[in-house]
CSV table of C-alpha atoms in Angstrom, one decimal:
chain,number,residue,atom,x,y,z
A,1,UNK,CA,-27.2,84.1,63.3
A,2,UNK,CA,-29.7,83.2,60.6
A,3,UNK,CA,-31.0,85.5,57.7
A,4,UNK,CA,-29.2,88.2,55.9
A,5,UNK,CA,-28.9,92.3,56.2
A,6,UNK,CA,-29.5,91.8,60.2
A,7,UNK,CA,-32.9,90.2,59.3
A,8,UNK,CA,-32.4,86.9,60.4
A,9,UNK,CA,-32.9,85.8,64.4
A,10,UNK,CA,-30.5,84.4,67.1
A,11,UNK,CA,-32.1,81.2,68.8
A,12,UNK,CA,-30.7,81.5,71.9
A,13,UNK,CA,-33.1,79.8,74.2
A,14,UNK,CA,-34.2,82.5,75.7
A,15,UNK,CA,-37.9,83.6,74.8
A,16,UNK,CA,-37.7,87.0,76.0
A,17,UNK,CA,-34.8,86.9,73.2
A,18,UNK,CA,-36.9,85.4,70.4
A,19,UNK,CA,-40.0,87.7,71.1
A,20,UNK,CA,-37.5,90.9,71.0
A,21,UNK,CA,-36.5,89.5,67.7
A,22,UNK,CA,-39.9,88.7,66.6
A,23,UNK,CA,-40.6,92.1,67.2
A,24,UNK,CA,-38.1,94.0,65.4
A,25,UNK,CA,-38.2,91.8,62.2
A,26,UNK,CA,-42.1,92.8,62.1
A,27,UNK,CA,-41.2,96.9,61.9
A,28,UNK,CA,-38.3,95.9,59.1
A,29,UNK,CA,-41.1,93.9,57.1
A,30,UNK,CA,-43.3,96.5,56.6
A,31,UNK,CA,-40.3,97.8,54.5
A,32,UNK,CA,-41.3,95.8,51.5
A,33,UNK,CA,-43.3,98.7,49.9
A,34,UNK,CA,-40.7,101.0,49.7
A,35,UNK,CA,-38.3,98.4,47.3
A,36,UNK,CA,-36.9,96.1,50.5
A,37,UNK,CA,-35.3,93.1,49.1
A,38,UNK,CA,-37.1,90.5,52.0
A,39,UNK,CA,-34.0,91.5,54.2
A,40,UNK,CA,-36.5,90.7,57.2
A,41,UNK,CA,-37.3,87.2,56.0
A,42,UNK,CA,-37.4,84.4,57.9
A,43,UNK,CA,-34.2,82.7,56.4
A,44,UNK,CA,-34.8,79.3,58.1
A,45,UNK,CA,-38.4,79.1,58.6
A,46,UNK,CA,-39.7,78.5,55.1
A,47,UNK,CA,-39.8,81.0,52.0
A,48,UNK,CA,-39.0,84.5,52.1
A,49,UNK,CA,-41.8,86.8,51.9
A,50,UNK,CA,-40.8,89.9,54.1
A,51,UNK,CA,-44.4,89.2,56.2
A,52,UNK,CA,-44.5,88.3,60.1
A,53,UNK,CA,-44.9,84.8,60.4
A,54,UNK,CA,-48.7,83.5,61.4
A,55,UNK,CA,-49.8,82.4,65.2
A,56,UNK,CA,-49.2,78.7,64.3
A,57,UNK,CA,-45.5,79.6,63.5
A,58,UNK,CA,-45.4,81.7,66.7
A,59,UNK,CA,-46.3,78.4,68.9
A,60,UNK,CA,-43.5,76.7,66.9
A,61,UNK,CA,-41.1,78.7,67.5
A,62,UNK,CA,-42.1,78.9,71.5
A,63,UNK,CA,-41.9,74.8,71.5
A,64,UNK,CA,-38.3,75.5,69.7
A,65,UNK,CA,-36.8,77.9,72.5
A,66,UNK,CA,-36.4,77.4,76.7
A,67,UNK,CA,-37.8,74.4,77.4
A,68,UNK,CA,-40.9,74.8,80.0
A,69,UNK,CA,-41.6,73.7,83.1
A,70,UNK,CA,-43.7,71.0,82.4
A,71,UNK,CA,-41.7,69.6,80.4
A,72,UNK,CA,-38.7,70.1,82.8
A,73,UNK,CA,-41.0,68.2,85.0
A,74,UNK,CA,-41.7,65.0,82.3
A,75,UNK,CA,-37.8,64.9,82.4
A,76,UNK,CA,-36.8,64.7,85.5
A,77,UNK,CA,-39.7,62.2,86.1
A,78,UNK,CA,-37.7,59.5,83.4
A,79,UNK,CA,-35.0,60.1,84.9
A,80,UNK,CA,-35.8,59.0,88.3
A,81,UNK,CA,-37.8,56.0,86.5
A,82,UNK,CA,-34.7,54.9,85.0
A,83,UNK,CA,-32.8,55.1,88.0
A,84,UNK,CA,-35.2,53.3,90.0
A,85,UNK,CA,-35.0,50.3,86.7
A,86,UNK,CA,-31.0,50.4,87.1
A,87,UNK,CA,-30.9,49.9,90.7
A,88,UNK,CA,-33.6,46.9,90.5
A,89,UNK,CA,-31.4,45.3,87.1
A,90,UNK,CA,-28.1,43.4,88.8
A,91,UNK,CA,-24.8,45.0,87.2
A,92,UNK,CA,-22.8,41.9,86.2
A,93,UNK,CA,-18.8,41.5,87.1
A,94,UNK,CA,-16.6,42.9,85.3
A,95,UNK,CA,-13.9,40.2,83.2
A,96,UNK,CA,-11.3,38.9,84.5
A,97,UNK,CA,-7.8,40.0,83.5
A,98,UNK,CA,-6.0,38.3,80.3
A,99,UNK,CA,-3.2,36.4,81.9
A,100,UNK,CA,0.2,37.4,81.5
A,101,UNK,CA,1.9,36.4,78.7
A,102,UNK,CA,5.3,33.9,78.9
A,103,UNK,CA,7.4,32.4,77.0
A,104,UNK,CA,11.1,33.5,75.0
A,105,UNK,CA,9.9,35.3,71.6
A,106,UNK,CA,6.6,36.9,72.9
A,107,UNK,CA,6.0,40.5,73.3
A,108,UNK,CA,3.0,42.8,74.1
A,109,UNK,CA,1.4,44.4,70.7
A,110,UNK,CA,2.4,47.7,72.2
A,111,UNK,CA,5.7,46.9,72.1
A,112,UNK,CA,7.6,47.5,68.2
A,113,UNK,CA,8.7,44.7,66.3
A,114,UNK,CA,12.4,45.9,66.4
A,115,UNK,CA,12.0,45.6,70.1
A,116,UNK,CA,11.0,42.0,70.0
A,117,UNK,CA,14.1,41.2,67.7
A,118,UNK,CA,16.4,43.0,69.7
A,119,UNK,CA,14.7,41.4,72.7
A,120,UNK,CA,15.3,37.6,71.6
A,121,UNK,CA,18.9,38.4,70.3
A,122,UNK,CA,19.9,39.7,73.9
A,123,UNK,CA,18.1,36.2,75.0
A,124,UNK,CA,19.9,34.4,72.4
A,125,UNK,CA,23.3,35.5,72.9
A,126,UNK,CA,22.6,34.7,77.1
A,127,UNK,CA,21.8,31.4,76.6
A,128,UNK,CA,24.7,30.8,74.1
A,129,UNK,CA,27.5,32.7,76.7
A,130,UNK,CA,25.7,30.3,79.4
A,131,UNK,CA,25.9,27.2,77.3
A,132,UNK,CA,29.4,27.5,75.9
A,133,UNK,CA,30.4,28.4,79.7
A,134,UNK,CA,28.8,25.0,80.7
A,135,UNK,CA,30.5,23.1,78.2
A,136,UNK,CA,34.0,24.8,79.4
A,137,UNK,CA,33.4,24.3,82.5
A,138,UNK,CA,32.3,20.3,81.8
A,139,UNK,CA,36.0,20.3,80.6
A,140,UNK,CA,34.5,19.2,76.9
A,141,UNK,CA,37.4,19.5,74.2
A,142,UNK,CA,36.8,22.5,70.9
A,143,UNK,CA,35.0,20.4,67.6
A,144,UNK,CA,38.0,18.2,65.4
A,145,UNK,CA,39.3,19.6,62.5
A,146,UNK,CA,37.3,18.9,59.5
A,147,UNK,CA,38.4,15.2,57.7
A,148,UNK,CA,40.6,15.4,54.8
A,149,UNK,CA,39.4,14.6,51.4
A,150,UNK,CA,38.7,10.9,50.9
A,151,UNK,CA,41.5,9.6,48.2
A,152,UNK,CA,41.1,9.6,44.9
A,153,UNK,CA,38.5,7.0,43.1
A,154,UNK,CA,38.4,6.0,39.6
A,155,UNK,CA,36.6,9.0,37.6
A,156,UNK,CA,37.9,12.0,39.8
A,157,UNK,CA,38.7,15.1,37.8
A,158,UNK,CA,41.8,14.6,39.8
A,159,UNK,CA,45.0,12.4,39.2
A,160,UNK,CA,44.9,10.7,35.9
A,161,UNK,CA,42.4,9.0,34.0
A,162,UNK,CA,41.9,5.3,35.3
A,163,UNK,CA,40.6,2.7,32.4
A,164,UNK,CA,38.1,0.8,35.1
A,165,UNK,CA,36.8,-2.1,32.4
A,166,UNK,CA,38.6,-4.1,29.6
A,167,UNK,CA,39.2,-1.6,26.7
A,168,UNK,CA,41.2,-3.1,23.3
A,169,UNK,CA,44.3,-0.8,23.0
A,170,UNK,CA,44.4,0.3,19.6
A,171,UNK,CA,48.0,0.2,19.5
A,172,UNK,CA,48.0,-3.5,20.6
A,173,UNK,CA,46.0,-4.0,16.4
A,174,UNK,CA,48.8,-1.7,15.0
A,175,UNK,CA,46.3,0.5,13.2
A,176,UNK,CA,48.1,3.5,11.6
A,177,UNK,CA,46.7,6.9,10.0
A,178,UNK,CA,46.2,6.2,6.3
A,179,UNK,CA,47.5,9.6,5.6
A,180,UNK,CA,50.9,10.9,7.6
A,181,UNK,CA,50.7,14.1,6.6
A,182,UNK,CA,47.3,14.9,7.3
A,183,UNK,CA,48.0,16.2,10.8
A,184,UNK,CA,46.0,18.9,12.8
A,185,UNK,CA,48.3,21.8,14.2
A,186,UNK,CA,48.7,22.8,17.7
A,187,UNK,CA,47.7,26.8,18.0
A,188,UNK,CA,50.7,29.2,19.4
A,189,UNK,CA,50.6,30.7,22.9
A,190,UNK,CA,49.9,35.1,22.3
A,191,UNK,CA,49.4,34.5,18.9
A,192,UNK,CA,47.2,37.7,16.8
A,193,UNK,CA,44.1,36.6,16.7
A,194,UNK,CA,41.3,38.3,15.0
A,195,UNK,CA,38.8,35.2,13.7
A,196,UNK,CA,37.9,32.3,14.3
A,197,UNK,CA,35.8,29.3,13.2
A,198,UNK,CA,34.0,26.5,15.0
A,199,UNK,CA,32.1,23.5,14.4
A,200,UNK,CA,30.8,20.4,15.9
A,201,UNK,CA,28.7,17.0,14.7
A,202,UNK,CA,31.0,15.7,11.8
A,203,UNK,CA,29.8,13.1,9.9
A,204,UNK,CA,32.2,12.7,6.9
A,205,UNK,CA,30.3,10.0,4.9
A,206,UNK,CA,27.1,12.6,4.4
A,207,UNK,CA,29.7,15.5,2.9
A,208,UNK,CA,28.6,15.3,-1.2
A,209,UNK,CA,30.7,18.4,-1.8
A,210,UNK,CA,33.9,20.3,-0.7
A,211,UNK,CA,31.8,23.5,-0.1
A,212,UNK,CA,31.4,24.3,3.1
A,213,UNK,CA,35.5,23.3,3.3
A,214,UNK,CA,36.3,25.5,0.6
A,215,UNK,CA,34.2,28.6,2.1
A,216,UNK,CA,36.3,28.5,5.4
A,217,UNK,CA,39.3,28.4,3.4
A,218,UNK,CA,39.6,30.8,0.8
A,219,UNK,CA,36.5,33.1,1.5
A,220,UNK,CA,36.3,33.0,6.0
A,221,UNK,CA,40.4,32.4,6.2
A,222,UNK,CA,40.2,31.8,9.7
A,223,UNK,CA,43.1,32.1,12.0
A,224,UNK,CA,42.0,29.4,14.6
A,225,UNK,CA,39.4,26.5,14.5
A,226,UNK,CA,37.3,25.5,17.4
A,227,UNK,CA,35.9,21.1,17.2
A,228,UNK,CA,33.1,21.3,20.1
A,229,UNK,CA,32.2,18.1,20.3
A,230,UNK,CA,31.0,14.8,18.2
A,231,UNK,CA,33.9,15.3,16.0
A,232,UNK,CA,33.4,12.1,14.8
A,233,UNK,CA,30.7,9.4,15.5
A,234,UNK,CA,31.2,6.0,17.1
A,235,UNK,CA,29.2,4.4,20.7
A,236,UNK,CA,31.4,1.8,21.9
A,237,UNK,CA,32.5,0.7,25.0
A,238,UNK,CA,35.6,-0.4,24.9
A,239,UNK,CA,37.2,-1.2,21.0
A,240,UNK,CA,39.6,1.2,21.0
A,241,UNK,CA,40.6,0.4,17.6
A,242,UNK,CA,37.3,1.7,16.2
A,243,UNK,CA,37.4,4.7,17.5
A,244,UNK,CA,41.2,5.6,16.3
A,245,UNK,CA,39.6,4.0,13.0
A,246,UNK,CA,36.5,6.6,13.2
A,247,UNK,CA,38.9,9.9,14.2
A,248,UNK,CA,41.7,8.7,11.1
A,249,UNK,CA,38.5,8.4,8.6
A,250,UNK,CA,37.3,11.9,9.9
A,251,UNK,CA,40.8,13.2,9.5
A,252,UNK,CA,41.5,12.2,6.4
A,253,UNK,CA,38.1,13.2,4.8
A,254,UNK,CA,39.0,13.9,1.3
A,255,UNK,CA,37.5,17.4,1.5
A,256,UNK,CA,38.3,17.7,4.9
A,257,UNK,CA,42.2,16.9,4.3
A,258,UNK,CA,41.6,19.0,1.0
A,259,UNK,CA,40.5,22.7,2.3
A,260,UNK,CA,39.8,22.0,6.1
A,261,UNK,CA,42.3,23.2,8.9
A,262,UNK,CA,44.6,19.7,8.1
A,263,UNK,CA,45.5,21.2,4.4
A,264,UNK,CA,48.2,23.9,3.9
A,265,UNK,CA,49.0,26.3,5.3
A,266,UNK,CA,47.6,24.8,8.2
A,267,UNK,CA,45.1,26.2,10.7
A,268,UNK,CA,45.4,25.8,14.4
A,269,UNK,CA,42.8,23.1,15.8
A,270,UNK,CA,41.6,23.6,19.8
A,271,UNK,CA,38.2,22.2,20.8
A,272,UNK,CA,37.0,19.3,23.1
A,273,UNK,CA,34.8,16.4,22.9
A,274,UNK,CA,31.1,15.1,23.3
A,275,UNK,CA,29.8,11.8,24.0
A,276,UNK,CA,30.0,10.0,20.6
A,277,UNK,CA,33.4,10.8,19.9
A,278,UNK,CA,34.6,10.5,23.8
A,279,UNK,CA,32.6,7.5,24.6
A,280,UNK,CA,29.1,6.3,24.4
A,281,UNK,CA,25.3,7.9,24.1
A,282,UNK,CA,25.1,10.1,26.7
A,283,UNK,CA,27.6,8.6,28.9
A,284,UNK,CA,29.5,10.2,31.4
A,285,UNK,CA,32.6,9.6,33.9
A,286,UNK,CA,30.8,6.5,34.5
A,287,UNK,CA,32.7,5.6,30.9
A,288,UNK,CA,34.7,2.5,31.5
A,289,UNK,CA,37.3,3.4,29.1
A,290,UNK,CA,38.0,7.0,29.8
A,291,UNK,CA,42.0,7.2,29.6
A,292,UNK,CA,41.8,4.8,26.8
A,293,UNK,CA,39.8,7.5,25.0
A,294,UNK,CA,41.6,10.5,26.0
A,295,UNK,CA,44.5,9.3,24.5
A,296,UNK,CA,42.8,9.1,21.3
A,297,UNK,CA,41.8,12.0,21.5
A,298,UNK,CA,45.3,13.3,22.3
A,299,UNK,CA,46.4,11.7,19.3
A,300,UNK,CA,43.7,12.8,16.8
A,301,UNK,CA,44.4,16.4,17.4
A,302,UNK,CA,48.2,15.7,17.5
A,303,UNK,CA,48.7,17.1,21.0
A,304,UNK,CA,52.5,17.6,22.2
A,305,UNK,CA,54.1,15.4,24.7
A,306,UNK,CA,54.1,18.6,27.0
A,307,UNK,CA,50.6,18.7,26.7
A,308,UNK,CA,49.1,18.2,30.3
A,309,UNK,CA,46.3,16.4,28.4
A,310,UNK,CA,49.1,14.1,26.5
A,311,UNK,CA,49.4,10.0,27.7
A,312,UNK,CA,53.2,10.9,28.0
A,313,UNK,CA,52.7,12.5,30.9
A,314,UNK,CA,51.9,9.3,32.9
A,315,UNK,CA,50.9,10.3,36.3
A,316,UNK,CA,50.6,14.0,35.9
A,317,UNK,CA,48.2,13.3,33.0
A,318,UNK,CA,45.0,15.7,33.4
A,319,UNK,CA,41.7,14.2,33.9
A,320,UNK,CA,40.1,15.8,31.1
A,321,UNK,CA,40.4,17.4,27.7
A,322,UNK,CA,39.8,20.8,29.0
A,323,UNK,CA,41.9,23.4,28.5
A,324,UNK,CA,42.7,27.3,28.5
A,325,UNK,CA,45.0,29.3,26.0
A,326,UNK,CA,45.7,33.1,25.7
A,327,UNK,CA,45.8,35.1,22.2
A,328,UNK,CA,46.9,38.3,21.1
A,329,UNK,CA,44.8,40.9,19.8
A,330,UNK,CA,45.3,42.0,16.2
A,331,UNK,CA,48.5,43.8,16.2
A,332,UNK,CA,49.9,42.6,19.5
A,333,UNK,CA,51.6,39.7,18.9
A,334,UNK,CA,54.6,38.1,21.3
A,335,UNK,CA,52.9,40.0,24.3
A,336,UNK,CA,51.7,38.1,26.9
A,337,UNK,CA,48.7,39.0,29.7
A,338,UNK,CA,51.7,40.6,32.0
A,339,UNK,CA,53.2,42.7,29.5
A,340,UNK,CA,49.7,44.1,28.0
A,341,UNK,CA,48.1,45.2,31.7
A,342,UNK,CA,51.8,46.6,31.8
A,343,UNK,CA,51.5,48.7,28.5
A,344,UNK,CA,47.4,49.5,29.8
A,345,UNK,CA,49.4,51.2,33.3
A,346,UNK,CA,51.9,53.1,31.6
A,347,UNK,CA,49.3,54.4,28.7
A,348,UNK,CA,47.4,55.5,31.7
C-alpha cells in the first residue's frame, strides 16, 4: 500500500478497486478542517495536500490500472506480426559439438585439479608397471653398479701431496734457522681455554715498533694464537729455499721473537695458510710445488712427527694443512668431549 494512516491506495489493477479507493480518500479529505494531518494524501502522486486529485489525474490513473480492450487488441495484433516476421526469418543451425578431448594429462575444466594429478599418477605408475614388465620379460639384466672412484691424480685432497714440477729442496742449500730457540709451540689436546688471539698478513720488515707484540703479551695474555693466512710473503714457484728463508725471517722478527707467541713462556701457535705464504698469487692445487711447501710449513710451525700434516709420515701424509683440535673450557681441564657429555648426563 501507498500513503500513511490508511490514506494511501492499493493499485491492484482492478478499476472498480481504484475508484472505491478514490472514493473513500475524498470523504477522509474533507477532514482537513478539523486539524487532519493530510492522512488522505496522495503519497505517490505528487505533494500532499489532503484535496481529491483533478480529472486530468483521474484519466492518469485509469491509463495506470487494467489495461483496456483496445489496447489488449494493439497487443495481440504485434504479436501475431512478430510471429508472422519469425516464421518468414530462416532459424540458422545450431553449432556443432566441441570435439572430445584426448590425450594423457588433459581433463575437463569441471573436473578439480587434484583429480587431474591423481589421474596422471595412476597413468604414470601403469605405464611404468607395463614398461618394467616389458623389459623383464625381454630378459634385459638390473643397471651395473655404480663405477668406483677413478685413482688418485696429483692434487687430490686424498693420499699425500705430489710435487708435479721441479721445486729446489731447501734442505738440498743447507739453510738453517738463524735462531734455534725461536721455535713456535704445539697447543695441548683439552687444554682450559678461555682467550684467544689471531692474526693474518705479516709483513715483518714494515713493524717500526714492538707495540702491537707487546699488547698481546703483557696486556691481552692470550692462551692460544691463531696465523690465518699470509704469514709471511713470498710468490714463487718452485725455490724452496726462499720460502724457508721468508718463514725463518718472519720467525725470528726481533719483536716478533721478543713479545710474540715464540718468546717465553711460550704461547701455543695453530692456524693455516694463504696463497703468498703456501704458494703463489692466488694460486691453487694447481701449485706445482705443493708437498714441497707443506713441509715448510710443517717446519715453520714446528709440527710433531705425529702430526698427520708432518713430511715424516710419508705416505699417510694429509693433503692439506687443515686440521681440528678440542679445548677445555675454563676450569675443565684433562677432560675430554666423552667425559664432559658424561658429566652433562649425570648433572641431569
Amino acid at each position: 500500500g501507498f500513503g500513511g494512516g490508511g490514506g494511501g491506495r492499493e493499485r491492484t489493477g482492478e478499476r472498480g478497486d481504484v475508484d472505491g479507493d478514490k472514493d473513500g480518500d475524498e470523504d477522509r479529505g474533507g477532514d482537513e478542517d478539523d486539524g487532519g494531518a493530510a492522512e488522505g494524501s496522495w503519497a505517490n502522486d505528487g505533494p500532499a495536500t489532503g484535496t481529491s486529485p483533478s480529472p486530468a489525474e483521474e484519466d492518469a490513473d485509469d491509463d495506470h490500472g487494467s489495461p483496456d480492450v483496445d489496447g489488449e487488441e494493439s497487443a495481440a495484433l504485434n504479436s501475431a506480426e512478430q510471429e508472422d516476421d519469425d516464421e518468414s526469418t530462416p532459424t540458422p543451425p545450431p553449432p556443432p559439438p566441441p570435439p572430445p578431448r584426448r590425450g594423457l594429462g588433459r581433463c575437463a575444466l569441471s573436473i578439480s585439479a587434484a583429480a587431474c594429478l591423481s589421474a596422471a599418477a595412476a597413468v604414470a605408475a601403469v605405464a611404468t608397471s607395463r614398461y618394467g614388465a616389458s623389459r623383464r620379460s625381454a630378459g634385459r639384466s638390473p643397471p651395473s653398479p655404480p663405477l668406483p672412484p677413478p685413482p688418485k691424480r696429483p692434487g687430490d685432497d686424498t693420499g699425500p701431496p705430489v710435487d708435479t714440477g721441479r721445486c729446489v729442496s731447501a734442505d738440498d742449500d743447507g739453510v738453517a734457522s738463524t735462531s734455534a730457540a725461536a721455535r713456535h709451540a704445539v697447543p695441548e689436546e683439552n687444554v682450559p681455554l678461555s682467550r684467544v688471539a689471531f692474526s693474518s698478513c705479516f709483513i715483518p720488515s714494515r713493524q717500526t715498533k714492538p707495540d702491537l707484540w707487546r699488547h698481546l703479551r703483557l696486556e691481552f695474555r692470550p692462551e692460544l694464537f691463531v696465523w690465518l693466512g699470509d704469514n709471511m710473503y713470498l710468490d714463487t714457484l718452485d725455490d724452496m729455499t726462499a720460502k724457508r728463508r721468508s718463514y725463518d725471517e718472519a720467525r725470528d722478527d726481533p719483536h716478533y721473537s721478543a713479545y710474540g707467541p715464540v718468546a717465553e713462556p711460550k704461547i701455543p701457535v695453530t692456524g693455516t695458510w694463504d696463497d703468498h705464504d703456501f704458494g703463489a698469487d692466488n694460486m691453487g692445487k694447481e701449485y706445482p710445488c705443493l708437498k714441497s711447501s707443506q713441509d715448510e710449513y710443517a717446519r715453520h710451525f714446528n709440527l710433531p712427527e705425529t702430526d698427520p700434516r708432518h713430511p715424516q709420515r710419508g705416505a699417510e701424509q694429509r693433503n692439506g694443512v687443515y686440521n681440528s683440535q678440542m679445548f677445555a673450557a675454563p676450569g675443565r681441564a684433562g677432560t675430554t668431549k666423552d667425559e664432559d657429555e658424561d658429566e652433562d648426563e649425570d648433572e641431569d
